[in-house]
Short mmCIF file of C-alpha atoms and ligand atoms in Angstrom, two decimals:
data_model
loop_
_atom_site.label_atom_id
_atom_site.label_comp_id
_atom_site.label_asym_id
_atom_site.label_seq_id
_atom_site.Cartn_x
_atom_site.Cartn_y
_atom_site.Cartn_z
CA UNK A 78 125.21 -79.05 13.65
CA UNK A 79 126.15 -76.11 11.44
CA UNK A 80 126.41 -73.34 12.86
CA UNK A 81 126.93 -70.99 9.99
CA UNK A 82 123.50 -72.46 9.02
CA UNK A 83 121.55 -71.74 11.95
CA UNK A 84 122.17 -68.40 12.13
CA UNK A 85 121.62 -68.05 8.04
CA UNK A 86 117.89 -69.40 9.02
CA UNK A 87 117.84 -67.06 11.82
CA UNK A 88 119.64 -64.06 10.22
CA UNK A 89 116.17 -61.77 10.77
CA UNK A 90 116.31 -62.21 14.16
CA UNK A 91 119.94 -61.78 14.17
CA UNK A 92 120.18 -58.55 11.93
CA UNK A 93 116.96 -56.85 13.95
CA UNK A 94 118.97 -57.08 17.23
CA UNK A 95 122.52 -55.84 15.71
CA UNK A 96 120.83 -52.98 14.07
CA UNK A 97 118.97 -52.12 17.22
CA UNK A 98 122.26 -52.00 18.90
CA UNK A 99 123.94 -49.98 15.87
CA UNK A 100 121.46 -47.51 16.24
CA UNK A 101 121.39 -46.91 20.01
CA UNK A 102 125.01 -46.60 19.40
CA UNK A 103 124.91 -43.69 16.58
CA UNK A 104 122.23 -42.27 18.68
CA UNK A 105 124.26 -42.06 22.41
CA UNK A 106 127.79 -41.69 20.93
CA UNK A 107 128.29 -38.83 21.85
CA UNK A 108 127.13 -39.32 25.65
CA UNK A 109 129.53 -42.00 26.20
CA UNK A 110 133.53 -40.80 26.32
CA UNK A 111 134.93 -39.60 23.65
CA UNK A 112 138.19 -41.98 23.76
CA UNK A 113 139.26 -44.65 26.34
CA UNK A 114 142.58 -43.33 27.48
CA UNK A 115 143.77 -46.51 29.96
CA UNK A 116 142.78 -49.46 28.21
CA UNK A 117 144.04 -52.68 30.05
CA UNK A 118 144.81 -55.91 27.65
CA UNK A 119 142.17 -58.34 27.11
CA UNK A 120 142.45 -61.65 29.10
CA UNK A 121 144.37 -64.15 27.57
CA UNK A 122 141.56 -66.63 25.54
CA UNK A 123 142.22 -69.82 23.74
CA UNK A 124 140.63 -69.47 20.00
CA UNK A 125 137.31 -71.27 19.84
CA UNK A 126 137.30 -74.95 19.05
CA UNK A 127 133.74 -75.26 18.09
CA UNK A 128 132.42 -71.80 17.93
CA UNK A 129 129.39 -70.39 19.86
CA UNK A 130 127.32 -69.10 16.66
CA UNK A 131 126.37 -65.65 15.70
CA UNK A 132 124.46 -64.58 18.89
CA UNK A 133 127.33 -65.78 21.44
CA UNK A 134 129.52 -63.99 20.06
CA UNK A 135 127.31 -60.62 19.13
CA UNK A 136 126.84 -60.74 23.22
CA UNK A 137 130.55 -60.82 23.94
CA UNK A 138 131.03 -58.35 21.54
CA UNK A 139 128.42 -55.75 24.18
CA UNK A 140 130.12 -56.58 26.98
CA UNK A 141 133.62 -56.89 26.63
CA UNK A 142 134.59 -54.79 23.44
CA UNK A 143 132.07 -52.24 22.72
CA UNK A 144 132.93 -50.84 26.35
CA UNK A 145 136.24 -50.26 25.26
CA UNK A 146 136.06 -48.13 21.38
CA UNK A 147 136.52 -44.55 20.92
CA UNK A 148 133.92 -42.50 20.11
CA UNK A 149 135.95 -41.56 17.14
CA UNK A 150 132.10 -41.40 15.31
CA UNK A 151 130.61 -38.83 17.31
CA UNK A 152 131.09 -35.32 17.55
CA UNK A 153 133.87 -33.99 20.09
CA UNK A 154 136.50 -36.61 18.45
CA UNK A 155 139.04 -33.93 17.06
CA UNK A 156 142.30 -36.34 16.73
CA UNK A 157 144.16 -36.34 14.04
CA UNK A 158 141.88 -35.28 10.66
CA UNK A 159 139.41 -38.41 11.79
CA UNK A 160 135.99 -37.67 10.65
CA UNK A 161 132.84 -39.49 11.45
CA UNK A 162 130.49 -41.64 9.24
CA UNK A 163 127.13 -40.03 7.85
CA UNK A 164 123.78 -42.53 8.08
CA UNK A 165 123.57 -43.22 4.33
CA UNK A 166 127.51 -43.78 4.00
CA UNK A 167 127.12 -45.95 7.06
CA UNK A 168 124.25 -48.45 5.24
CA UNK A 169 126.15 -47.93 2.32
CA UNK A 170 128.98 -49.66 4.02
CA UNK A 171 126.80 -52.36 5.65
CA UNK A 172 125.09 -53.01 2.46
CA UNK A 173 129.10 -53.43 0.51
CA UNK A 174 129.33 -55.80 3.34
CA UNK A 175 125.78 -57.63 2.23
CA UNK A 176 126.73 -58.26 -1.23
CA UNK A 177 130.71 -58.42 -1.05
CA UNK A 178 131.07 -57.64 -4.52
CA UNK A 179 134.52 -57.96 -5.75
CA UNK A 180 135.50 -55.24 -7.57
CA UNK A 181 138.45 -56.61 -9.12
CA UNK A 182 137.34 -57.20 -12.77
CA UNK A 183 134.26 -56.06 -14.53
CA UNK A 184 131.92 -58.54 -16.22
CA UNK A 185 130.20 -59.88 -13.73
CA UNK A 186 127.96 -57.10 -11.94
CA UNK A 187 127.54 -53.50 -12.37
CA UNK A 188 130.21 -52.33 -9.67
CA UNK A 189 133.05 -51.47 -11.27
CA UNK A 190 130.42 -49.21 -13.27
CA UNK A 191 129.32 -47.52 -9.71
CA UNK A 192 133.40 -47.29 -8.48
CA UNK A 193 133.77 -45.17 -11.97
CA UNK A 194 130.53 -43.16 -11.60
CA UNK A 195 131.96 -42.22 -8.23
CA UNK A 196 135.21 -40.98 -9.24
CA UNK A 197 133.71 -39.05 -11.78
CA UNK A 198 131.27 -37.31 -9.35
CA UNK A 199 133.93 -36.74 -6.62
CA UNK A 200 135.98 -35.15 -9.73
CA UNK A 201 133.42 -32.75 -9.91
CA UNK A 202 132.33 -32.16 -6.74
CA UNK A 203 136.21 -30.82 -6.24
CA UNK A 204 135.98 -29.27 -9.36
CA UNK A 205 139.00 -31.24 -11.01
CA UNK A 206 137.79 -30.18 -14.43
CA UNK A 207 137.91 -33.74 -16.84
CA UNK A 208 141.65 -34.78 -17.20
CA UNK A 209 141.27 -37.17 -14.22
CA UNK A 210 140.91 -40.53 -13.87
CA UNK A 211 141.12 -42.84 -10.68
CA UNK A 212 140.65 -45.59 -8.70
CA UNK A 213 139.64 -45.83 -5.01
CA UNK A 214 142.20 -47.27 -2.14
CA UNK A 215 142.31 -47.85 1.38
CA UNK A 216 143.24 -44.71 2.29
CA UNK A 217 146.10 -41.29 1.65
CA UNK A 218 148.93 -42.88 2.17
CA UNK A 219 147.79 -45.99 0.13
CA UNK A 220 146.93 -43.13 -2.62
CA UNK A 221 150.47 -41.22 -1.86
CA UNK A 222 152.31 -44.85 -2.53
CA UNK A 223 150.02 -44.78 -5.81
CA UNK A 224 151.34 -41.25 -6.72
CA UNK A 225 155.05 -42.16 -6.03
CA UNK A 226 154.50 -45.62 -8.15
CA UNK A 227 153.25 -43.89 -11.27
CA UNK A 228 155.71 -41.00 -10.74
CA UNK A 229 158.18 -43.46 -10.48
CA UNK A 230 156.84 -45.23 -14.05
CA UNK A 231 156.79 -41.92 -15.42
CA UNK A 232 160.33 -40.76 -14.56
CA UNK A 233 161.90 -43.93 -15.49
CA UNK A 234 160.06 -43.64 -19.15
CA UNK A 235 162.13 -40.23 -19.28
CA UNK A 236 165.10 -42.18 -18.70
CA UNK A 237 163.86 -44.88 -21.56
CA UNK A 238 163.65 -47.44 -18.35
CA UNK A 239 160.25 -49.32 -18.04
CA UNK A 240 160.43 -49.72 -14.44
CA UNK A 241 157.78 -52.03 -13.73
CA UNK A 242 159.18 -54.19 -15.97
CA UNK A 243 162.59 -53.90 -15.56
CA UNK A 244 163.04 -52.31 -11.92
CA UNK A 245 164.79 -49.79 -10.96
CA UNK A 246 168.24 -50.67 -12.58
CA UNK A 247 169.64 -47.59 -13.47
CA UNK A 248 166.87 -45.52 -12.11
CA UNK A 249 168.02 -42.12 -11.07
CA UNK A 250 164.62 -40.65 -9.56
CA UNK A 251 165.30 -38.09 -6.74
CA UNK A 252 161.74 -36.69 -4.68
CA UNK A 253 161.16 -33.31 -3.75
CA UNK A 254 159.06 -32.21 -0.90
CA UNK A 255 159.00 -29.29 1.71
CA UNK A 256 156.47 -30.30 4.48
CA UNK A 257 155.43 -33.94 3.34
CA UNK A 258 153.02 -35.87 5.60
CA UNK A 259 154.50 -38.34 7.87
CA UNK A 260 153.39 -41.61 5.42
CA UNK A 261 155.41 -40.18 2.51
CA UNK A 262 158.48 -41.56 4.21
CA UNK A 263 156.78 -44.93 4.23
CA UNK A 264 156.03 -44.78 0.38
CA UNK A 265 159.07 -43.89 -0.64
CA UNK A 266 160.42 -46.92 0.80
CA UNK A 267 158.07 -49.38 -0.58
CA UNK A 268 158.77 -47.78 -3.85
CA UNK A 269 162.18 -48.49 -3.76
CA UNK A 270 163.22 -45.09 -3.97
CA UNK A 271 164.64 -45.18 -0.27
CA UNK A 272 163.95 -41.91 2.19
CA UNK A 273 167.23 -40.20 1.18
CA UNK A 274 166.00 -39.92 -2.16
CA UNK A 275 163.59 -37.41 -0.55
CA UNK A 276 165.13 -33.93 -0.90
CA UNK A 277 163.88 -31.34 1.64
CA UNK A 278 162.93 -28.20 -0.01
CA UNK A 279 162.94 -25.71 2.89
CA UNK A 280 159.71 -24.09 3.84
CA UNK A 281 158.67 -20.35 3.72
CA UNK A 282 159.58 -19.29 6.98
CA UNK A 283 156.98 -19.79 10.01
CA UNK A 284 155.21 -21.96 7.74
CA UNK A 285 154.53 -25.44 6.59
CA UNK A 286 154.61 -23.84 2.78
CA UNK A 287 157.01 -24.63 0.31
CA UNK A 288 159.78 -22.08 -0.80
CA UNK A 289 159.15 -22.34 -4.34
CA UNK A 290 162.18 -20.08 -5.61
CA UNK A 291 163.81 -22.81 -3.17
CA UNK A 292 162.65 -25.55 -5.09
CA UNK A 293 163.20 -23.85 -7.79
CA UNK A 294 167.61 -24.13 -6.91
CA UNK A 295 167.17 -27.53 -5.97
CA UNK A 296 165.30 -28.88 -9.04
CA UNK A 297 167.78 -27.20 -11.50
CA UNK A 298 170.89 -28.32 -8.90
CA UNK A 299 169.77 -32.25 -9.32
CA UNK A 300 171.33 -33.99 -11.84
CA UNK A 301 169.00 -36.90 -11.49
CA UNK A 302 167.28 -37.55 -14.73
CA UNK A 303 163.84 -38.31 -12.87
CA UNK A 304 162.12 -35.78 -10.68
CA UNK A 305 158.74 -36.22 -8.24
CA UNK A 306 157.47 -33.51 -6.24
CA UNK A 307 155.41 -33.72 -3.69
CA UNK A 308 153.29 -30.80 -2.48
CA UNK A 309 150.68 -30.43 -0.08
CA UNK A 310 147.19 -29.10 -0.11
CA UNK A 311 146.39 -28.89 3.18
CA UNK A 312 149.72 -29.85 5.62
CA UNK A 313 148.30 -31.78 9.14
CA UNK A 314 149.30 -28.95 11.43
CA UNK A 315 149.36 -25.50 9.92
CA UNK A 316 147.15 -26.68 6.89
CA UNK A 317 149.83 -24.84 4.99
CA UNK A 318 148.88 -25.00 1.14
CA UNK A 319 151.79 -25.37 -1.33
CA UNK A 320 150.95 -22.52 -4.18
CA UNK A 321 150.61 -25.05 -7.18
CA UNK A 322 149.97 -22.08 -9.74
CA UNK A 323 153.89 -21.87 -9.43
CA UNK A 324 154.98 -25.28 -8.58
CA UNK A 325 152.87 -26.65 -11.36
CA UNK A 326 155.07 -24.24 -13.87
CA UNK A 327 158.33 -25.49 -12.23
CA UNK A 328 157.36 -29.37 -12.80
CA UNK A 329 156.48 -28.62 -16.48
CA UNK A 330 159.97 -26.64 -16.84
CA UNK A 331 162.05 -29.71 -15.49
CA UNK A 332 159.81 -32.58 -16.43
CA UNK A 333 158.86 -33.62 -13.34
CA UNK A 334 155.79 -35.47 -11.82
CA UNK A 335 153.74 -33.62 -9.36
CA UNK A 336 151.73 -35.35 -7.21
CA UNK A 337 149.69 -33.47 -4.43
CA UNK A 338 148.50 -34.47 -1.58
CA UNK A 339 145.24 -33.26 -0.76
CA UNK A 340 144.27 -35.55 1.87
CA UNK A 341 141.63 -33.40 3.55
CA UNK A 342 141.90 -29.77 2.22
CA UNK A 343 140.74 -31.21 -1.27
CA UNK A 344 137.93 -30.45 0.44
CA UNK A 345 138.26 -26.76 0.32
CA UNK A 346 137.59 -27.06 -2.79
CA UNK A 347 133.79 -27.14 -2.21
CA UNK A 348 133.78 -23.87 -1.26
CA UNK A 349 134.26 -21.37 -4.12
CA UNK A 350 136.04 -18.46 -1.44
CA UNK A 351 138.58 -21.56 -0.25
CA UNK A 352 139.17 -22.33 -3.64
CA UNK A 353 142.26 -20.35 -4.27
CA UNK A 354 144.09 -21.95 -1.97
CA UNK A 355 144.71 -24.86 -4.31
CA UNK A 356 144.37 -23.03 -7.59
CA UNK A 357 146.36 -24.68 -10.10
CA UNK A 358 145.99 -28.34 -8.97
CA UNK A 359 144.48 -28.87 -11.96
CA UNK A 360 147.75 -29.18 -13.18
CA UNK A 361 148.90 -31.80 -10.89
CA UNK A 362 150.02 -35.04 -12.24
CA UNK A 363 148.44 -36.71 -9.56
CA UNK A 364 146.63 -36.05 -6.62
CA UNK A 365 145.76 -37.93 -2.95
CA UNK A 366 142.55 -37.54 -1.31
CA UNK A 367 140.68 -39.12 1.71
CA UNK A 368 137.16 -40.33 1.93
CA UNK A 369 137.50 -41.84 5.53
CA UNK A 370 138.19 -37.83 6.86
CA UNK A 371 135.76 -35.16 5.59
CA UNK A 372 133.58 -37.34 3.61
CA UNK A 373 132.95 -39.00 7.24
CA UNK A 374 132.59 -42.43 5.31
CA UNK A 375 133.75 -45.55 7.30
CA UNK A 376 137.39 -46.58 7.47
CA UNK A 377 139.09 -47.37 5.62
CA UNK A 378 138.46 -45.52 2.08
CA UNK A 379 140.58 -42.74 -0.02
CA UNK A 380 140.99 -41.35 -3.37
CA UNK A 381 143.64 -41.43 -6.81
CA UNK A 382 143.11 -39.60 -9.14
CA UNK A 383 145.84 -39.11 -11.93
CA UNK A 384 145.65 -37.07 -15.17
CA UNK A 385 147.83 -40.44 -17.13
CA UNK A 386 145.59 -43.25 -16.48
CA UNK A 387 148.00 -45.36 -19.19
CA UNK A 388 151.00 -44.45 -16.74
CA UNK A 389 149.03 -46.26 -14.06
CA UNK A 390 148.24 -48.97 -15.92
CA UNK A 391 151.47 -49.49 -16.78
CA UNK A 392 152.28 -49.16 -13.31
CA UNK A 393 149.99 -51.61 -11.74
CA UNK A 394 148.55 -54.30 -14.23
CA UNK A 395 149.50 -57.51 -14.60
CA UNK A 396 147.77 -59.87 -17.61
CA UNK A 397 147.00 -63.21 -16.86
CA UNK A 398 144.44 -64.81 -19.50
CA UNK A 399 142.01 -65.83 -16.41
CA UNK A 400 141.79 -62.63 -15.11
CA UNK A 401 140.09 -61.08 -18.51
CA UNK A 402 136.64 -60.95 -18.50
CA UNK A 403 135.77 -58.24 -21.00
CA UNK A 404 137.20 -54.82 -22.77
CA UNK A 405 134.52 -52.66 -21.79
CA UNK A 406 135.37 -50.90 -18.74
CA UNK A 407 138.92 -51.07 -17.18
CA UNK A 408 139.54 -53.63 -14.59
CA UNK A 409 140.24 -51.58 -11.59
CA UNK A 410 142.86 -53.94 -10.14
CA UNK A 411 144.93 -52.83 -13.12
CA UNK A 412 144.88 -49.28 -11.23
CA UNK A 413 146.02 -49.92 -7.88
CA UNK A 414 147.78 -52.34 -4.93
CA UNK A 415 144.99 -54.79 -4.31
CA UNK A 416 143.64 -57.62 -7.18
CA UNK A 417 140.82 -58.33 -4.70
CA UNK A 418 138.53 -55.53 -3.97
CA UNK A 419 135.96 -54.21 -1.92
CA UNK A 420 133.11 -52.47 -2.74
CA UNK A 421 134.39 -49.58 -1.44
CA UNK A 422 132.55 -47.12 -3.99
CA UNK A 423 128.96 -48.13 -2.63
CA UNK A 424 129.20 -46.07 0.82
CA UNK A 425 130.59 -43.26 -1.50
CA UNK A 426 127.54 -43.67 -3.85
CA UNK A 427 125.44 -43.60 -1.13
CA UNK A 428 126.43 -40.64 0.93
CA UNK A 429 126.61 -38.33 -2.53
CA UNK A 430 123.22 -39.19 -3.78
CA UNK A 431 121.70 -38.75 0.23
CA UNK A 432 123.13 -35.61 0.58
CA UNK A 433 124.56 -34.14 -2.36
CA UNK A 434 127.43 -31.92 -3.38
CA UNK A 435 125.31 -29.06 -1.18
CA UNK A 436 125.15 -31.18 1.76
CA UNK A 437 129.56 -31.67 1.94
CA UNK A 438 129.63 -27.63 1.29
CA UNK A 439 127.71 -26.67 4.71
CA UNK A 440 129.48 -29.43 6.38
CA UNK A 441 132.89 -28.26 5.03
CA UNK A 442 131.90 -24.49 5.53
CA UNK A 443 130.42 -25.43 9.25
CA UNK A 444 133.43 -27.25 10.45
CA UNK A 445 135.92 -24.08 9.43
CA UNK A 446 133.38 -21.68 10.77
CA UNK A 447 133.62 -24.17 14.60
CA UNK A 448 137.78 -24.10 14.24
CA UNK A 449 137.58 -20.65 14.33
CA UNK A 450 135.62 -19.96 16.78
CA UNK A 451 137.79 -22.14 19.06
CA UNK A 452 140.83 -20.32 17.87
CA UNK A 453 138.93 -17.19 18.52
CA UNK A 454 138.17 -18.12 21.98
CA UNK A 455 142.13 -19.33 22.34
CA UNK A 456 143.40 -16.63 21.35
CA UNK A 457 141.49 -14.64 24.08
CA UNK A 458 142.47 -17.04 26.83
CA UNK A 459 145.34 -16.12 29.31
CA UNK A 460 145.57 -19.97 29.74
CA UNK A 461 146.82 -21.42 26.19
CA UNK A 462 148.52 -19.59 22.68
CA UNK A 463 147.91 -20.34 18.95
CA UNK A 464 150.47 -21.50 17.41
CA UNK A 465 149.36 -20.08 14.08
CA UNK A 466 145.93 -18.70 12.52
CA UNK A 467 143.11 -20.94 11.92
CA UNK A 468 142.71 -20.93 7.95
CA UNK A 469 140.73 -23.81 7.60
CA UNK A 470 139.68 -27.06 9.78
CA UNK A 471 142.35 -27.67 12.42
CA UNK A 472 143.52 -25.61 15.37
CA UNK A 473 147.26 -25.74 17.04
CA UNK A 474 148.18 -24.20 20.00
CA UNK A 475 149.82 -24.75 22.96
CA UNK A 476 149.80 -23.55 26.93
CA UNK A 477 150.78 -20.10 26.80
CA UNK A 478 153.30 -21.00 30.52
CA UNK A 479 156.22 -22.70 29.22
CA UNK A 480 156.62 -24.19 32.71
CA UNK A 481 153.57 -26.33 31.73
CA UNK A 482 153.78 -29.68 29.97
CA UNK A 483 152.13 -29.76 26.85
CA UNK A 484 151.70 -33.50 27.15
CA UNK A 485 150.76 -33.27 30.26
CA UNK A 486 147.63 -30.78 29.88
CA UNK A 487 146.71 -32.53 26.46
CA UNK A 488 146.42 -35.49 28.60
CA UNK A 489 144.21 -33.82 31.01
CA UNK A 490 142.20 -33.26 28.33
CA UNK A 491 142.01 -36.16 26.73
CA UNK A 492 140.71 -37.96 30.28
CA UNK A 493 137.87 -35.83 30.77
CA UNK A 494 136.31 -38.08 28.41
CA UNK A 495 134.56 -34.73 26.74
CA UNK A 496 136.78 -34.75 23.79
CA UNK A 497 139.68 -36.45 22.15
CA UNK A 498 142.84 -34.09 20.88
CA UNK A 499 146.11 -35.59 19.99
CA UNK A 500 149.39 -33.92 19.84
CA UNK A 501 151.49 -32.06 16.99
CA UNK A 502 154.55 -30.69 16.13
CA UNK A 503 154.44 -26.87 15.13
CA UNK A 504 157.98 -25.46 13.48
CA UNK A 505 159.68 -27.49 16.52
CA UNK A 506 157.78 -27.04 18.94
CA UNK A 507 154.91 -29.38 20.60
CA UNK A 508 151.57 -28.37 20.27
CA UNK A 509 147.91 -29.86 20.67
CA UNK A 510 146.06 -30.20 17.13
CA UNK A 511 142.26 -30.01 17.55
CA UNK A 512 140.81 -31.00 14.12
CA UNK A 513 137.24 -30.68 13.01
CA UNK A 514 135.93 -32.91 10.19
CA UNK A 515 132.89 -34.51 11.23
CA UNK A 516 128.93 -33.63 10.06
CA UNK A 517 127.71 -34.23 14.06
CA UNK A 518 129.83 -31.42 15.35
CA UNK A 519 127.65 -28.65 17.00
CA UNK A 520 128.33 -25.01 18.26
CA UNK A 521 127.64 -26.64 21.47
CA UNK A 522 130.11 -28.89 21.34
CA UNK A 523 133.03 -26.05 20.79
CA UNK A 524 131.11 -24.57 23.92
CA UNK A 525 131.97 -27.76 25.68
CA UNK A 526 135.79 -28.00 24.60
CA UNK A 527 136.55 -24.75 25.42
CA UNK A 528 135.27 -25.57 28.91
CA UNK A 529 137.24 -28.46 29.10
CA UNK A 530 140.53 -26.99 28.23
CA UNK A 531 139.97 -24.06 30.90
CA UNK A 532 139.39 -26.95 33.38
CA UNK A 533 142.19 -28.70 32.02
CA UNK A 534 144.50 -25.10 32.46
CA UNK A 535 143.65 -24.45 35.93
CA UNK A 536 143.13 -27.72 37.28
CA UNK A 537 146.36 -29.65 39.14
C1 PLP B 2082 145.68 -38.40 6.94
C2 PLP B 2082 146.67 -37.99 5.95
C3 PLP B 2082 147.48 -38.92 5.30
C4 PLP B 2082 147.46 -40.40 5.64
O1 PLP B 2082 146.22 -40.87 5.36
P1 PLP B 2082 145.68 -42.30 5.78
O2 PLP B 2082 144.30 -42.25 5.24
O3 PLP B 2082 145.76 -42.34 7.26
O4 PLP B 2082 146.51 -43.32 5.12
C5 PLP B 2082 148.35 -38.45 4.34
N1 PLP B 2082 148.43 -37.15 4.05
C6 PLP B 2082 147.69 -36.22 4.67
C7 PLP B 2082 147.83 -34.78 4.32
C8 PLP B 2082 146.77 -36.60 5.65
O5 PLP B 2082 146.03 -35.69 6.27
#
């Protein structure tokens, strides 16, 4: 008996009863709790020997996992920058899942064609201008490992090194960065570069934003003949935005990459009174973005762009004679970490043709206008303190007693199963981040938080 062919010849039946599920589960999300805080192991289980088909294991799936997710998708999930997943980007993904293209080469279907449609339209949906290129990865800090690569190419070609051919020899490539996300650490690792090479560039003070007069010292202090820096669009906790008019001028005086990371306040971007908060990215090298946060398309999905497309080619492509198809359109594996590829354009596709450039604007502008009306209602309550003003998505504050645990309240919070908040780290000191990037969020539900953090204050 084979089993993968029964349930091909019963895949109807099959498909009707997962998408009923799926479907009771977009609709009642956000009636279930919001994250499942004590979450014992799973028994021990011996892999299946023979399997138990399609159906078995759907049921198994009900009852002993589906009781246990987040509800990460629905709309009082405010951890980290998470995001939820819009209907069309949701089929969108299903459907990349139907047809498993590989998007590795082109030549044999019209995907890589839809992958560079999309980066063209998310170009100029955060009005990029049309200097950038791209390719799409599994998420920012796949992207920021991108930017440091091709920075890396770039500032060994200033040295006359060719680094992906040669490695990193003689390499003297030093990173600047003031308020770097946490993964940037990671990168500069797996590039090679090691953290020390990472140069802190202090921060204006009470802020996440760069010093650039600071950087400004530093840059013409280094005597390393290859410079990267890295500023942020949009920092996790303060949403700080590095002013990359200036910076921008500094990296062209010292010929040195900038890359930006623009995880989630790209963003911004979409709405014309936010967007001098990044004015001059433009000028960026290259730049990080996310898809999987405010685009609220499944995990896991994020965004290169560059401005030197032949730097990241150089970077990342490898010839072998089997691998070329045709000349006609770049194979996209010669533009990132992964040969194989998924099909990760098609939920992208999807969500910007349902609901257009339009549709991400109100989303963008209703999630700011819901941050600040928590703030707003924080900074009237006896019970908790910002830590600094709301400027765009996310909200940090703290208990306003210093005798009570942050941690401790947060996790009071967190077990009301109402909503989902993790912690942060403001200038020092800990904080609670409450982040708002997903298209089901309601005034209502800011109604409810509030409620649940005044429970949270004066409960014991
Ligand atoms: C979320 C985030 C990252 C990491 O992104 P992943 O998609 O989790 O890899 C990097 N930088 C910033 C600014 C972020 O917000």
């Amino acid at each position: 008996m084979n089993l993968m062919k029964q349930d091909l010849d019963n895949i109807d039946t099959l498909a009707n009863s997962i998408t009923r599920w799926s479907s009771k589960f977009q609709l009642e999300v956000g009636q279930h709790p919001v994250a499942v805080t004590h979450n014992p192991l799973p028994a021990a289980e011996a892999i299946e020997q023979n399997g138990v088909g399609a159906k078995t294991a759907f049921d198994e799936f009900r009852k002993n996992i589906a009781p246990k997710l987040s509800g990460s998708v629905g709309p009082r999930y405010l951890g980290f920058v998470t995001g939820g997943v819009t209907p069309a980007a949701l089929f969108g993904d299903w459907l990349a899942a139907t047809v498993d293209q590989n998007v590795m080469v082109p030549g044999d279907s019209i995907s890589t064609a839809i992958e560079l449609q999309v980066l063209q339209w998310l170009g100029e949906m955060f009005a990029l201008g049309h200097d950038f290129e791209g390719v799409l990865t599994s998420g920012a800090t796949s992207a920021n490992l991108l930017g440091i690569l091709t920075g890396r190419q770039f500032a060994g070609e200033t040295q006359g090194l060719d680094i992906a051919s040669e490695g990193l020899g003689r390499a003297h490539i030093e990173i600047f960065s003031a308020c770097p996300h946490a993964s940037l650490r990671k990168v500069t690792s797996f590039a090679g570069l090691g953290r020390e090479s990472l140069k802190q560039v202090p921060c204006i003070t009470g802020t996440e934003q760069m010093d650039v007069p600071a950087l400004a010292k530093l840059l013409n202090l280094s005597t390393a003949p290859g410079k990267i820096v890295v500023a942020s669009a949009g920092t996790v906790t303060g949403t700080d935005f590095d002013d990359l008019l200036a910076v921008t001028k500094l990296c062209k005086e010292f010929n040195a990459w900038l890359h930006v990371d623009a995880a989630f306040g790209l963003f911004s971007r979409l709405v014309p009174e936010m967007r001098g908060l990044s004015e001059g990215i433009n000028g960026a090298d290259s730049i990080t973005c996310d898809s999987h946060k405010w685009l609220n398309v499944p995990y896991d999905s994020g965004i290169f762009f560059t401005r030197h497309p032949q730097i990241l080619n150089r970077t990342c492509s490898v010839s072998a004679p089997y691998l070329k198809v045709t000349d006609e359109l770049p194979a996209l594996m010669d533009r990132g970490i992964e040969n194989s590829r998924r099909f990760r354009a098609l939920p992208i596709w999807m969500t910007l043709k349902a609901y257009g450039k339009q549709g991400y604007k109100n989303l963008v502008q209703r999630n700011c206008g819901q941050a600040k009306r928590l703030a707003a209602w924080i900074s009237k309550s006896p019970d908790y303190q910002l830590m600094t003003s709301c400027k765009l998505n996310v909200v940090t504050f703290r208990p306003t007693n210093d005798s009570v645990s942050t941690p401790e309240v947060l996790a009071k919070i967190n077990n009301s199963g109402l909503v989902y908040l993790t912690p942060g780290m403001w200038l020092g000191q800990e904080c609670i981040r409450a982040a708002f990037s997903n298209w089901r969020t309601e005034s209502g539900d800011v109604e409810t938080i509030c409620e649940v953090l005044e429970a949270a204050a004066s409960a014991d």
